[in-house]
Amino acid sequence: MSPSTSRPGAHGTLITVAPTGAEHSKADVPNLPVTVEDLVRTARDCERVGAAMIHLHVRDRDAKPTLDLGLLRETVGAVRENSNLIVQLSTGGAVTDSEADRLAVLDALPDSASCSMGTVNFGDDVFLNRWEFIVELHKRMRERDIVPEYEIFDLGQLTTLRRLLDEHGLPSGGHVHLDLVLGVPGGMAGDLETVAAALRLVPEGATFSATGVGRSTLPVLLASLSAGGHLRVGMEDTTTYARGEKVKDNAQLVARASSLSRIAQRPPIGPDEARVLLGVAR
Ligand code: KMH
Ligand code: ZN
């Protein structure tokens, strides 16, 4: 795979922040951003220190994960109004969400949405992504001009991505961007060897980011930077900053990713450059 060096932005680093996720409880992680106001503040703070895209899950009044369409629309609007970040909604939701609710997320018309490429054991649960469901997500995103980020939890899911593109064509914007999610208990391991193995299977011309869950955060971040990849960081994936030290907030993780990107001579790109890189029209 050549990390599409001809595309604008390819010499810098796209940093995506995933601030919340669906797995951590507010009781366990009191500084987790869960309200619309929290997410707006997080978006602003993270943009200031180098994020270009935000990957959003929303929570209800009790801070429980929800796919409520009204709340999703409100959140997309509020983050757009208060930041220039590319707004990406999760269609992964929580492991308990139905396919119908996950498809309906697209009606909130984000700039981008995640599209998971297969079923994976997810701790004690199963994150179910049937082939027909993946195809439906891919098609509906194209109909709505939403740019997908293909989420890859295991190596075989890169084969599924190739099949999807071969059988159903390129996504909206014409560019393929994927995110390697390593270190999920049940998914691919969060280490250098696995990042390298995944890179051999990334479609030609695609860009990729990588995120390591939990203690694999730093090894995966450094491996991705060294391979010309982009980065996703945030409290969805890790709530520990260093051994024995909790994450202060999402901006702390973005700031660290920005510093390491600069050291690697691939400084963070801004949201406008990232839009060109990913083919986001809005
Ligand atoms: N919460 C996980 C079950 C995504 O956002 O698209 C799925 C997930 C992936 O987080
Ligand atoms: Zn997510």
Short mmCIF file of C-alpha atoms and ligand atoms in Angstrom, two decimals:
data_model
loop_
_atom_site.label_atom_id
_atom_site.label_comp_id
_atom_site.label_asym_id
_atom_site.label_seq_id
_atom_site.Cartn_x
_atom_site.Cartn_y
_atom_site.Cartn_z
CA MET A 1 0.00 0.00 0.00
CA SER A 2 1.27 3.46 -0.78
CA PRO A 3 -0.29 6.00 1.60
CA SER A 4 -1.64 8.05 -1.32
CA THR A 5 1.16 10.60 -1.21
CA SER A 6 -0.35 12.50 -4.16
CA ARG A 7 -3.46 13.56 -2.23
CA PRO A 8 -3.57 16.96 -0.56
CA GLY A 9 -2.93 16.56 3.14
CA ALA A 10 -1.00 13.32 2.69
CA HIS A 11 2.14 14.86 4.15
CA GLY A 12 0.37 15.90 7.30
CA THR A 13 -1.61 13.94 9.86
CA LEU A 14 -5.38 13.81 10.10
CA ILE A 15 -6.26 13.58 13.78
CA THR A 16 -9.73 12.33 14.64
CA VAL A 17 -11.03 12.59 18.17
CA ALA A 18 -13.45 9.95 19.46
CA PRO A 19 -14.49 11.60 22.72
CA THR A 20 -17.19 9.37 24.22
CA GLY A 21 -18.02 5.97 22.67
CA ALA A 22 -20.77 3.74 23.96
CA GLU A 23 -18.89 1.57 26.42
CA HIS A 24 -17.70 3.68 29.36
CA SER A 25 -20.21 4.61 32.03
CA LYS A 26 -20.33 8.13 33.37
CA ALA A 27 -20.08 6.66 36.86
CA ASP A 28 -16.74 5.02 36.03
CA VAL A 29 -15.42 7.95 33.97
CA PRO A 30 -16.88 11.15 35.47
CA ASN A 31 -15.09 13.44 32.98
CA LEU A 32 -16.56 11.65 29.94
CA PRO A 33 -18.32 14.22 27.70
CA VAL A 34 -21.96 13.15 27.42
CA THR A 35 -24.21 16.19 26.91
CA VAL A 36 -24.51 18.31 23.77
CA GLU A 37 -22.77 21.13 25.65
CA ASP A 38 -19.95 18.79 26.69
CA LEU A 39 -19.50 17.66 23.09
CA VAL A 40 -19.47 21.23 21.75
CA ARG A 41 -16.84 22.24 24.30
CA THR A 42 -14.83 19.12 23.50
CA ALA A 43 -15.02 19.85 19.75
CA ARG A 44 -13.75 23.40 20.25
CA ASP A 45 -10.97 22.38 22.61
CA CYS A 46 -9.82 19.53 20.40
CA GLU A 47 -9.90 21.62 17.21
CA ARG A 48 -7.70 24.18 18.93
CA VAL A 49 -5.00 21.57 19.61
CA GLY A 50 -5.03 19.80 16.24
CA ALA A 51 -8.12 17.64 15.63
CA ALA A 52 -9.76 17.83 12.20
CA MET A 53 -12.61 15.34 12.64
CA ILE A 54 -14.82 14.25 15.54
CA HIS A 55 -16.34 10.75 15.81
CA LEU A 56 -19.52 11.07 17.83
CA HIS A 57 -21.66 8.77 19.95
CA VAL A 58 -24.41 10.49 21.92
CA ARG A 59 -25.89 9.82 25.35
CA ASP A 60 -29.37 10.38 26.79
CA ARG A 61 -30.26 12.34 29.95
CA ASP A 62 -29.08 9.44 32.08
CA ALA A 63 -25.77 9.40 30.17
CA LYS A 64 -26.72 6.08 28.57
CA PRO A 65 -25.82 5.48 24.89
CA THR A 66 -28.68 6.27 22.51
CA LEU A 67 -29.32 6.54 18.77
CA ASP A 68 -32.19 8.98 19.24
CA LEU A 69 -32.44 10.75 15.90
CA GLY A 70 -33.50 14.10 17.34
CA LEU A 71 -30.51 14.17 19.65
CA LEU A 72 -28.17 13.09 16.86
CA ARG A 73 -29.46 15.92 14.64
CA GLU A 74 -29.15 18.44 17.45
CA THR A 75 -25.59 17.33 18.19
CA VAL A 76 -24.49 17.44 14.54
CA GLY A 77 -25.95 20.96 14.25
CA ALA A 78 -24.39 22.22 17.48
CA VAL A 79 -20.91 20.89 16.71
CA ARG A 80 -21.09 22.30 13.17
CA GLU A 81 -22.15 25.70 14.50
CA ASN A 82 -19.40 25.88 17.07
CA SER A 83 -16.44 24.30 15.32
CA ASN A 84 -15.09 23.65 11.85
CA LEU A 85 -14.49 19.96 12.55
CA ILE A 86 -15.68 17.28 10.14
CA VAL A 87 -18.61 15.67 11.95
CA GLN A 88 -18.64 11.90 11.86
CA LEU A 89 -21.45 9.92 13.48
CA SER A 90 -21.00 6.36 14.68
CA THR A 91 -23.28 3.83 13.02
CA GLY A 92 -21.73 1.23 15.29
CA GLY A 93 -23.62 2.53 18.28
CA ALA A 94 -23.64 0.09 21.18
CA VAL A 95 -23.57 -3.70 20.80
CA THR A 96 -27.26 -3.78 21.79
CA ASP A 97 -28.48 -1.42 19.03
CA SER A 98 -30.66 -2.76 16.21
CA GLU A 99 -29.68 -2.64 12.56
CA ALA A 100 -32.68 -0.41 11.80
CA ASP A 101 -31.64 2.18 14.40
CA ARG A 102 -28.04 2.06 13.22
CA LEU A 103 -29.11 2.69 9.62
CA ALA A 104 -31.37 5.55 10.71
CA VAL A 105 -28.35 7.41 12.12
CA LEU A 106 -27.60 8.42 8.51
CA ASP A 107 -30.80 10.50 8.45
CA ALA A 108 -29.02 12.98 10.76
CA LEU A 109 -26.89 13.78 7.67
CA PRO A 110 -23.40 13.99 9.19
CA ASP A 111 -20.40 14.75 6.95
CA SER A 112 -19.04 11.28 7.58
CA ALA A 113 -20.11 8.08 9.31
CA SER A 114 -18.39 4.96 10.49
CA CYS A 115 -19.07 1.71 8.65
CA SER A 116 -17.79 -1.41 10.40
CA MET A 117 -16.54 -4.15 8.10
CA GLY A 118 -17.49 -7.26 10.01
CA THR A 119 -18.59 -9.05 13.12
CA VAL A 120 -16.18 -9.24 16.03
CA ASN A 121 -16.22 -10.48 19.59
CA PHE A 122 -16.28 -7.36 21.74
CA GLY A 123 -15.21 -8.30 25.23
CA ASP A 124 -18.05 -10.49 26.51
CA ASP A 125 -20.37 -9.22 23.76
CA VAL A 126 -20.65 -9.57 20.00
CA PHE A 127 -20.52 -6.55 17.70
CA LEU A 128 -22.65 -7.84 14.83
CA ASN A 129 -22.12 -6.59 11.27
CA ARG A 130 -23.65 -8.92 8.68
CA TRP A 131 -22.60 -8.62 5.02
CA GLU A 132 -26.07 -7.46 3.88
CA PHE A 133 -26.09 -4.80 6.59
CA ILE A 134 -22.66 -3.53 5.57
CA VAL A 135 -23.82 -3.25 1.95
CA GLU A 136 -26.92 -1.35 3.02
CA LEU A 137 -24.86 1.11 5.07
CA HIS A 138 -22.45 1.65 2.18
CA LYS A 139 -25.30 2.30 -0.29
CA ARG A 140 -27.29 4.59 1.97
CA MET A 141 -24.20 6.67 2.71
CA ARG A 142 -23.56 7.13 -0.98
CA GLU A 143 -27.21 8.16 -1.57
CA ARG A 144 -26.88 10.81 1.16
CA ASP A 145 -23.39 12.04 0.19
CA ILE A 146 -21.96 10.90 3.50
CA VAL A 147 -18.29 9.90 3.42
CA PRO A 148 -17.69 6.57 5.15
CA GLU A 149 -14.84 5.69 7.42
CA TYR A 150 -14.51 1.91 7.19
CA GLU A 151 -13.81 0.52 10.66
CA ILE A 152 -11.52 -2.51 10.69
CA PHE A 153 -11.41 -4.61 13.86
CA ASP A 154 -9.72 -7.69 12.39
CA LEU A 155 -7.59 -8.56 9.38
CA GLY A 156 -10.32 -10.45 7.50
CA GLN A 157 -12.41 -7.29 7.51
CA LEU A 158 -9.94 -5.76 5.04
CA THR A 159 -10.85 -8.60 2.66
CA THR A 160 -14.50 -7.72 3.20
CA LEU A 161 -13.72 -4.08 2.38
CA ARG A 162 -12.13 -5.12 -0.92
CA ARG A 163 -15.20 -7.24 -1.74
CA LEU A 164 -17.49 -4.30 -0.90
CA LEU A 165 -15.59 -1.94 -3.20
CA ASP A 166 -15.34 -4.54 -5.99
CA GLU A 167 -19.03 -5.42 -5.90
CA HIS A 168 -20.58 -2.07 -4.96
CA GLY A 169 -18.15 0.63 -6.08
CA LEU A 170 -16.47 3.59 -4.45
CA PRO A 171 -18.10 5.62 -1.69
CA SER A 172 -19.31 9.21 -1.86
CA GLY A 173 -16.37 11.48 -2.61
CA GLY A 174 -14.59 8.70 -4.51
CA HIS A 175 -11.92 8.18 -1.88
CA VAL A 176 -11.50 5.24 0.51
CA HIS A 177 -10.51 6.02 4.09
CA LEU A 178 -10.39 3.38 6.80
CA ASP A 179 -9.62 3.20 10.47
CA LEU A 180 -7.73 0.28 11.99
CA VAL A 181 -9.11 -0.32 15.48
CA LEU A 182 -6.62 -2.49 17.34
CA GLY A 183 -6.64 -3.94 20.81
CA VAL A 184 -10.37 -4.63 21.21
CA PRO A 185 -10.62 -7.82 23.31
CA GLY A 186 -11.69 -10.22 20.56
CA GLY A 187 -10.26 -8.20 17.67
CA MET A 188 -6.77 -7.83 16.23
CA ALA A 189 -3.89 -7.22 18.62
CA GLY A 190 -2.64 -3.68 19.22
CA ASP A 191 0.99 -4.03 18.24
CA LEU A 192 3.43 -3.09 15.49
CA GLU A 193 3.38 -6.51 13.82
CA THR A 194 -0.40 -6.40 13.42
CA VAL A 195 -0.37 -2.84 12.08
CA ALA A 196 2.22 -3.98 9.51
CA ALA A 197 0.14 -7.04 8.58
CA ALA A 198 -2.94 -4.85 8.09
CA LEU A 199 -1.08 -2.40 5.85
CA ARG A 200 -0.43 -5.14 3.27
CA LEU A 201 -4.20 -5.50 2.87
CA VAL A 202 -5.17 -1.81 2.66
CA PRO A 203 -6.59 -1.08 -0.83
CA GLU A 204 -4.29 0.84 -3.17
CA GLY A 205 -4.87 4.59 -2.95
CA ALA A 206 -6.74 4.40 0.36
CA THR A 207 -5.76 6.43 3.40
CA PHE A 208 -5.85 4.93 6.85
CA SER A 209 -5.85 6.00 10.44
CA ALA A 210 -5.25 3.76 13.41
CA THR A 211 -6.30 3.69 17.01
CA GLY A 212 -5.17 1.40 19.78
CA VAL A 213 -7.60 0.60 22.57
CA GLY A 214 -6.41 0.82 26.17
CA ARG A 215 -2.74 0.17 26.70
CA SER A 216 -2.13 -0.31 22.97
CA THR A 217 -2.80 3.40 22.37
CA LEU A 218 0.80 4.57 22.17
CA PRO A 219 2.34 1.61 20.31
CA VAL A 220 -0.39 1.84 17.66
CA LEU A 221 -0.13 5.64 17.42
CA LEU A 222 3.64 5.46 16.87
CA ALA A 223 3.33 2.58 14.40
CA SER A 224 0.73 4.45 12.35
CA LEU A 225 2.77 7.65 12.26
CA SER A 226 5.85 5.78 11.14
CA ALA A 227 3.86 4.07 8.37
CA GLY A 228 2.44 7.32 6.96
CA GLY A 229 -0.94 6.75 8.58
CA HIS A 230 -3.34 9.08 10.33
CA LEU A 231 -4.50 8.96 13.95
CA ARG A 232 -7.63 8.53 15.99
CA VAL A 233 -7.41 9.23 19.71
CA GLY A 234 -9.95 9.88 22.45
CA MET A 235 -11.67 8.67 25.57
CA GLU A 236 -13.80 6.22 23.56
CA ASP A 237 -10.62 4.18 23.19
CA THR A 238 -8.56 5.01 26.27
CA THR A 239 -9.19 6.63 29.61
CA THR A 240 -5.62 6.23 30.90
CA TYR A 241 -2.97 8.77 29.89
CA ALA A 242 0.00 7.03 31.43
CA ARG A 243 0.54 4.25 33.93
CA GLY A 244 -1.56 5.18 36.97
CA GLU A 245 -2.70 8.48 35.45
CA LYS A 246 -6.24 9.05 34.19
CA VAL A 247 -6.93 11.09 31.06
CA LYS A 248 -7.77 14.69 32.01
CA ASP A 249 -9.86 15.35 28.92
CA ASN A 250 -9.95 14.55 25.21
CA ALA A 251 -7.90 17.62 24.31
CA GLN A 252 -5.02 16.19 26.33
CA LEU A 253 -4.98 13.12 24.07
CA VAL A 254 -5.28 15.22 20.91
CA ALA A 255 -2.48 17.53 22.06
CA ARG A 256 -0.18 14.54 22.62
CA ALA A 257 -1.03 13.15 19.16
CA SER A 258 -0.34 16.59 17.64
CA SER A 259 3.05 16.85 19.35
CA LEU A 260 4.10 13.40 18.18
CA SER A 261 2.89 14.18 14.65
CA ARG A 262 5.05 17.31 14.61
CA ILE A 263 8.04 15.35 15.87
CA ALA A 264 7.42 12.87 13.04
CA GLN A 265 7.49 15.83 10.60
CA ARG A 266 3.87 15.21 9.68
CA PRO A 267 2.07 18.03 11.48
CA PRO A 268 -1.71 17.94 12.04
CA ILE A 269 -3.84 19.08 9.11
CA GLY A 270 -6.81 21.35 9.67
CA PRO A 271 -10.45 20.46 8.92
CA ASP A 272 -10.47 22.13 5.49
CA GLU A 273 -7.42 20.23 4.32
CA ALA A 274 -8.93 17.06 5.78
CA ARG A 275 -12.14 17.65 3.77
CA VAL A 276 -10.09 17.67 0.59
CA LEU A 277 -8.17 14.57 1.68
CA LEU A 278 -11.33 12.58 2.43
CA GLY A 279 -13.57 13.96 -0.31
CA VAL A 280 -16.01 15.58 2.13
CA ALA A 281 -18.08 18.10 0.18
CA ARG A 282 -19.87 19.96 2.96
N1 KMH B 1 -19.36 0.78 20.24
C1 KMH B 1 -18.93 -0.33 19.44
C2 KMH B 1 -19.85 -1.49 19.61
C3 KMH B 1 -18.27 2.64 15.66
O1 KMH B 1 -18.37 3.63 16.36
O2 KMH B 1 -18.59 2.63 14.48
C4 KMH B 1 -18.83 0.00 18.01
C5 KMH B 1 -18.08 1.19 17.67
C6 KMH B 1 -17.75 1.36 16.24
O3 KMH B 1 -17.74 2.03 18.47
ZN ZN B 2 -17.24 4.61 17.92
#
